[in-house]
Tab-separated table of C-alpha atoms in Angstrom:
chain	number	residue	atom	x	y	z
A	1	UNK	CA	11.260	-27.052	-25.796
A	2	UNK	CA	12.063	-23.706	-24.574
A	3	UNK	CA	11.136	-23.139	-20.809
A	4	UNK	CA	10.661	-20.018	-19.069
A	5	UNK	CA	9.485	-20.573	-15.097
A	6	UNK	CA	7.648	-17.352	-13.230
A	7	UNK	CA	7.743	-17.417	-9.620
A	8	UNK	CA	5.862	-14.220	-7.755
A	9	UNK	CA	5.290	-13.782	-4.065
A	10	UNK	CA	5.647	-11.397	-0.734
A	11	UNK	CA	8.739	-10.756	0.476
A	12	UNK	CA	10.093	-14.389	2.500
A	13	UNK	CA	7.664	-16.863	0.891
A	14	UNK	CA	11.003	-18.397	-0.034
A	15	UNK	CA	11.023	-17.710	-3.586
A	16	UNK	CA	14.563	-17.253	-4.241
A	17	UNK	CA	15.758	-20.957	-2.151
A	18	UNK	CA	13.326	-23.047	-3.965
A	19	UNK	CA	13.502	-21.001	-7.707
A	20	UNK	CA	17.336	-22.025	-7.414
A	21	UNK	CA	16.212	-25.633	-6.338
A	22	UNK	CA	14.055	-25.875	-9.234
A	23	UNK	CA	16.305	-24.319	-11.572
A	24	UNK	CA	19.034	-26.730	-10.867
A	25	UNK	CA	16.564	-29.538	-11.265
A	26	UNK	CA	15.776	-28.663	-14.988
A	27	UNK	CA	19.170	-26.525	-15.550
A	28	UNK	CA	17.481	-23.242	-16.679
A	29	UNK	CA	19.326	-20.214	-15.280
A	30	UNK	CA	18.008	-18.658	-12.169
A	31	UNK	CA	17.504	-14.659	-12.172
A	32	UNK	CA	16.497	-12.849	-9.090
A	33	UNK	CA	14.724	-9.846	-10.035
A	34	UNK	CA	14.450	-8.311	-6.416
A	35	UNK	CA	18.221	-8.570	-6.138
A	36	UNK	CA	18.198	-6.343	-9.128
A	37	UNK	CA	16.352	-3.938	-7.829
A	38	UNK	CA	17.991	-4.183	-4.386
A	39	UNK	CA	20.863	-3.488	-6.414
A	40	UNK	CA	19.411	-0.171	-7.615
A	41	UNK	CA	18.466	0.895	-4.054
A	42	UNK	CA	22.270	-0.036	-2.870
A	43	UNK	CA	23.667	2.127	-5.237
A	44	UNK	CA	21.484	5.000	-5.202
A	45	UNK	CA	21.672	4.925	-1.481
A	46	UNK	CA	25.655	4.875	-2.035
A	47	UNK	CA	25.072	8.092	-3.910
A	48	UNK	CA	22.607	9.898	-2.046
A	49	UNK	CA	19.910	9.648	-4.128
A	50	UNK	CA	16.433	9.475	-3.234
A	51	UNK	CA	13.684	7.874	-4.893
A	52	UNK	CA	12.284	10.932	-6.410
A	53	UNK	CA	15.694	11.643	-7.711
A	54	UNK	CA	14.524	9.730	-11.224
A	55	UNK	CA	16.773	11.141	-14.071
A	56	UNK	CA	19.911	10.511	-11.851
A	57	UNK	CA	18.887	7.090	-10.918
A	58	UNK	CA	18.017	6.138	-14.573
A	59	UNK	CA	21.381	7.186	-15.166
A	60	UNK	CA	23.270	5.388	-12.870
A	61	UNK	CA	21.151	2.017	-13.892
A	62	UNK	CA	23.073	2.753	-17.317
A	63	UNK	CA	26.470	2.244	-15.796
A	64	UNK	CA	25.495	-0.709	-13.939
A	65	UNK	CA	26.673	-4.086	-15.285
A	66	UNK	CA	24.582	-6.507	-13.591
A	67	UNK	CA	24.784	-10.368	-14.093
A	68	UNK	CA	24.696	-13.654	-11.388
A	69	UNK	CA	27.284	-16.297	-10.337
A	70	UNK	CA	26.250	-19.053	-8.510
A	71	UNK	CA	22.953	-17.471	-7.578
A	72	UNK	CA	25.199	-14.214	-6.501
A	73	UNK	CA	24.517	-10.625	-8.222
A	74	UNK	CA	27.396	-9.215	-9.511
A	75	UNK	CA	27.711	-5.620	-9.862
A	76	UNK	CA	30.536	-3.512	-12.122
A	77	UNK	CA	32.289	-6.507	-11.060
A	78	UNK	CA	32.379	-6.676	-7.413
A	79	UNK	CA	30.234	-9.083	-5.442
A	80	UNK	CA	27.376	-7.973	-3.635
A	81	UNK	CA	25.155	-9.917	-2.248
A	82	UNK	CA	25.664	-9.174	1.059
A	83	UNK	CA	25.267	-5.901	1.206
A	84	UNK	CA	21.878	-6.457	-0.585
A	85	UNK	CA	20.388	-8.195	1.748
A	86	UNK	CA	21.218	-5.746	4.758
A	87	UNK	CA	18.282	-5.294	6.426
A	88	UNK	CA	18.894	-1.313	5.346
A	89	UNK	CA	18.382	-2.178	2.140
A	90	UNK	CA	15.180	-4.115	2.593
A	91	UNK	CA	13.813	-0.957	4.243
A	92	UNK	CA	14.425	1.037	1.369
A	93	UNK	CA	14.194	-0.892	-2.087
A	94	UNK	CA	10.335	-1.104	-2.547
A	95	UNK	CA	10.797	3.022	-2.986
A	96	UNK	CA	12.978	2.495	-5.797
A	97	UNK	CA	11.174	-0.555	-7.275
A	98	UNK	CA	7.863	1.344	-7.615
A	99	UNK	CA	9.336	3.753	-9.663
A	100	UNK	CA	8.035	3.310	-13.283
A	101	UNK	CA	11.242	4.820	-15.094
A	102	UNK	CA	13.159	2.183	-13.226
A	103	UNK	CA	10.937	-1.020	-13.870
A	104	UNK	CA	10.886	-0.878	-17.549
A	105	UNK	CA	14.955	-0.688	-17.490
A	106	UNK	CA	15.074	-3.360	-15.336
A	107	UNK	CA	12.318	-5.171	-17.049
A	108	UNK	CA	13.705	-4.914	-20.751
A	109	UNK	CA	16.837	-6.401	-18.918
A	110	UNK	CA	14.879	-9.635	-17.724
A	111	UNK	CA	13.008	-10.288	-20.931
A	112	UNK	CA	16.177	-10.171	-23.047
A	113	UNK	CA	17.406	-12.889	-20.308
A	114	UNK	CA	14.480	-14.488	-21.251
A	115	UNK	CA	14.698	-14.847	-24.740
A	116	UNK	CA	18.095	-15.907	-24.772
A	117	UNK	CA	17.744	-18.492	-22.045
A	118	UNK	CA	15.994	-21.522	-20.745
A	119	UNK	CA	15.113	-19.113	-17.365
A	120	UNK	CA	13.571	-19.146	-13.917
A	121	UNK	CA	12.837	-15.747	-12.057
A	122	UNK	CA	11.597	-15.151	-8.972
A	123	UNK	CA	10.082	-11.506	-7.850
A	124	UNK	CA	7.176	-9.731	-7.647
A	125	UNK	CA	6.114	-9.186	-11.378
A	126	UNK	CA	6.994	-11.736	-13.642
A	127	UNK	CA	3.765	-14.157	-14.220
A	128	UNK	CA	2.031	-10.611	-15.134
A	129	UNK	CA	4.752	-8.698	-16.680
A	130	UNK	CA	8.273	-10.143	-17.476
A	131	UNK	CA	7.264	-13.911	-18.185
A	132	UNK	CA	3.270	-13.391	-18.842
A	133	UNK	CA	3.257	-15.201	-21.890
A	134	UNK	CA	5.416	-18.289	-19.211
A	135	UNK	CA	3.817	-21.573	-19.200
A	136	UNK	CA	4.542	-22.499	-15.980
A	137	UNK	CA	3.504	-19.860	-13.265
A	138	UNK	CA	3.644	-20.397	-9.372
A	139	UNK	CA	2.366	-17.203	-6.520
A	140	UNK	CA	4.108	-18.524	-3.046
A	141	UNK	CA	3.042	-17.220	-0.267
A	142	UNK	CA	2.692	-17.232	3.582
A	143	UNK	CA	1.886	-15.669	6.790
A	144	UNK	CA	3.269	-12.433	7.764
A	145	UNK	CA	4.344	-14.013	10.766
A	146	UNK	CA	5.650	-17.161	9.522
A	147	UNK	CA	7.833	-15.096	6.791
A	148	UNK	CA	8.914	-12.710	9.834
A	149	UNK	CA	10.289	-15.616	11.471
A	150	UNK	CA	12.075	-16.879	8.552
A	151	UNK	CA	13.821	-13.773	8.013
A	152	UNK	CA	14.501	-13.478	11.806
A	153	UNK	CA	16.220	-16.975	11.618
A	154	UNK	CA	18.574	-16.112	8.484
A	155	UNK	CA	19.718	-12.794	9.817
A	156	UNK	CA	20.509	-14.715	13.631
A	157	UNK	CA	22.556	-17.385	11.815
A	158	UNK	CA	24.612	-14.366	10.282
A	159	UNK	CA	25.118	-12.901	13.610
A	160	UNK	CA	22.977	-9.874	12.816
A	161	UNK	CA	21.594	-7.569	15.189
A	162	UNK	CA	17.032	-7.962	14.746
A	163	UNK	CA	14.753	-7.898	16.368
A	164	UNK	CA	11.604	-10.141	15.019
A	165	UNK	CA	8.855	-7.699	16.008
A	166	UNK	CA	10.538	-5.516	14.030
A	167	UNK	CA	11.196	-7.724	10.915
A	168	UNK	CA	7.356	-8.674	11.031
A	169	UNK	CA	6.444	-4.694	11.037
A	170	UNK	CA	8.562	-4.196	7.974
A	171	UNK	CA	7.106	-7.011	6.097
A	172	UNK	CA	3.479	-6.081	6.309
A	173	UNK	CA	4.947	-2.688	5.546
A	174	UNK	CA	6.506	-4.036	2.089
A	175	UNK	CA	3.257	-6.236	1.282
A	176	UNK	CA	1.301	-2.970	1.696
A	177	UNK	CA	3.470	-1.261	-0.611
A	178	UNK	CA	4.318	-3.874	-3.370
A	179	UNK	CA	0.236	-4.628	-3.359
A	180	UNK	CA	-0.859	-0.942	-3.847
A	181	UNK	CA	2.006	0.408	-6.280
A	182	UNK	CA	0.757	2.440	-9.252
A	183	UNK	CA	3.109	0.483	-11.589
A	184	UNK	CA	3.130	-3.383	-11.769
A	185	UNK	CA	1.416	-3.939	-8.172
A	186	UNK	CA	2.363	-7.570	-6.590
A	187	UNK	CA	-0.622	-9.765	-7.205
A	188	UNK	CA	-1.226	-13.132	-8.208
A	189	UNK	CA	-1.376	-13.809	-12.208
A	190	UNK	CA	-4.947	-15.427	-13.488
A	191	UNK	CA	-3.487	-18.658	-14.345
A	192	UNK	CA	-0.853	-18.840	-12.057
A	193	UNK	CA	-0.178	-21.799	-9.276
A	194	UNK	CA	-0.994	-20.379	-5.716
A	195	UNK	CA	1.519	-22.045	-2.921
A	196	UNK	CA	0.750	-21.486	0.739
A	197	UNK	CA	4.389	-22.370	2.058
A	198	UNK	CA	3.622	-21.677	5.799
A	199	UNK	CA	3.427	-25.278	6.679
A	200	UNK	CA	5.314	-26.663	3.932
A	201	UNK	CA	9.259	-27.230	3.844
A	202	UNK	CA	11.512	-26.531	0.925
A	203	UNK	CA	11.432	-29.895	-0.356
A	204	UNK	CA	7.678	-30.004	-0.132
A	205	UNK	CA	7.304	-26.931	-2.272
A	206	UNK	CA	10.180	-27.996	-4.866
A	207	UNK	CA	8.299	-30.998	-5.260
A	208	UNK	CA	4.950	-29.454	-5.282
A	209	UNK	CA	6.046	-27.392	-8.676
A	210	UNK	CA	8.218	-30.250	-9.947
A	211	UNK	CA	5.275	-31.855	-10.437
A	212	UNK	CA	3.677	-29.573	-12.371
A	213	UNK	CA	6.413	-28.878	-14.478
A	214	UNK	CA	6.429	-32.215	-15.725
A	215	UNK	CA	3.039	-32.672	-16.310
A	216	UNK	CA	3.538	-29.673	-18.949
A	217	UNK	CA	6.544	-30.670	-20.611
């Protein structure tokens, strides 16, 4: 049977640790859609182009090869997941992931992933547009604050200059914005699984949708 897993959620609900978890578990290949788009706001910003620069950014999505390696984006061939996750990035990307011209590339992209592969994706859209038709569907979320921390913790343990208040102002920032985008708006599909992770740990939320994933099977 062909599986396809969709897992949506605010930014540091955790999506992208447990999706690989879970993907290893039933060997279906993991695709992180917000690193895609991250990708998109890297290289734009590389270029100096702003968000309302759409014709140039469409463009430059066309010369961008884009696949993973061990749970890494690779770009044109170069390695780039650490620039992604800069916290400059994370201040820009949800500019260039609202834009429509942008989201069906990127989209088309995941769906022929899709329908070549046993997949699970994590981001903001995919149990209501890339996977909608998925039969297993999980919305993670948690606390602003709880999220803040998170992301406070990761960014410390790479010897990053933050500052959590900071952090926590961005991410009710990005919910705003994801939530109230004209274009495929972060929100929780009809018949997807909702997952508060604030009090739960990895394991308990791998298990939590390992469960259900074998109860459909």
């Amino acid at each position: 049977m062909k599986i396809s897993v969709a897992i949506d959620g605010p930014a540091g609900a955790g999506k992208s640790t447990i999706a690989k978890l879970v993907g290893e578990k039933y060997n279906l290949m993991y695709i992180n859609t917000g690193a895609m788009y991250r990708a998109v706001a890297l290289k734009a910003s590389e270029n100096n182009l702003l968000p309302e620069h759409v014709d140039e950014i469409c463009n430059l999505i066309s010369s961008m090869e884009m696949h993973f390696e061990n749970d890494d984006l690779i770009l044109n061939g170069e390695n780039i997941q650490e620039k992604i996750t800069m916290p400059s990035i994370s201040s820009i990307v949800s500019g260039y992931a609202s834009l429509p011209e942008v989201r069906t590339i990127l989209v088309k992209l995941q769906r022929d992933m899709s329908n070549k592969f046993d997949v699970i994706m994590d981001g903001r859209d995919i149990g209501t547009v890339v996977l909608k038709d998925s039969e297993f569907k999980f919305f993670l979320t948690a606390s602003p604050e709880e999220r803040a921390k998170r992301r406070f913790r990761e960014l410390q343990e790479r010897n990053l200059e933050c500052s959590y208040d900071q952090i926590l102002k961005d991410i009710i920032e990005r919910d705003y914005k994801d939530t109230h985008r004209a274009t495929d708006p972060l929100r929780k599909a009809d018949d997807a699984i909702e997952i508060d992770t604030t009090n739960l740990d990895i394991n308990g939320v791998v298990n939590v949708i390992n469960e259900y994933i074998e109860k459909g099977k």
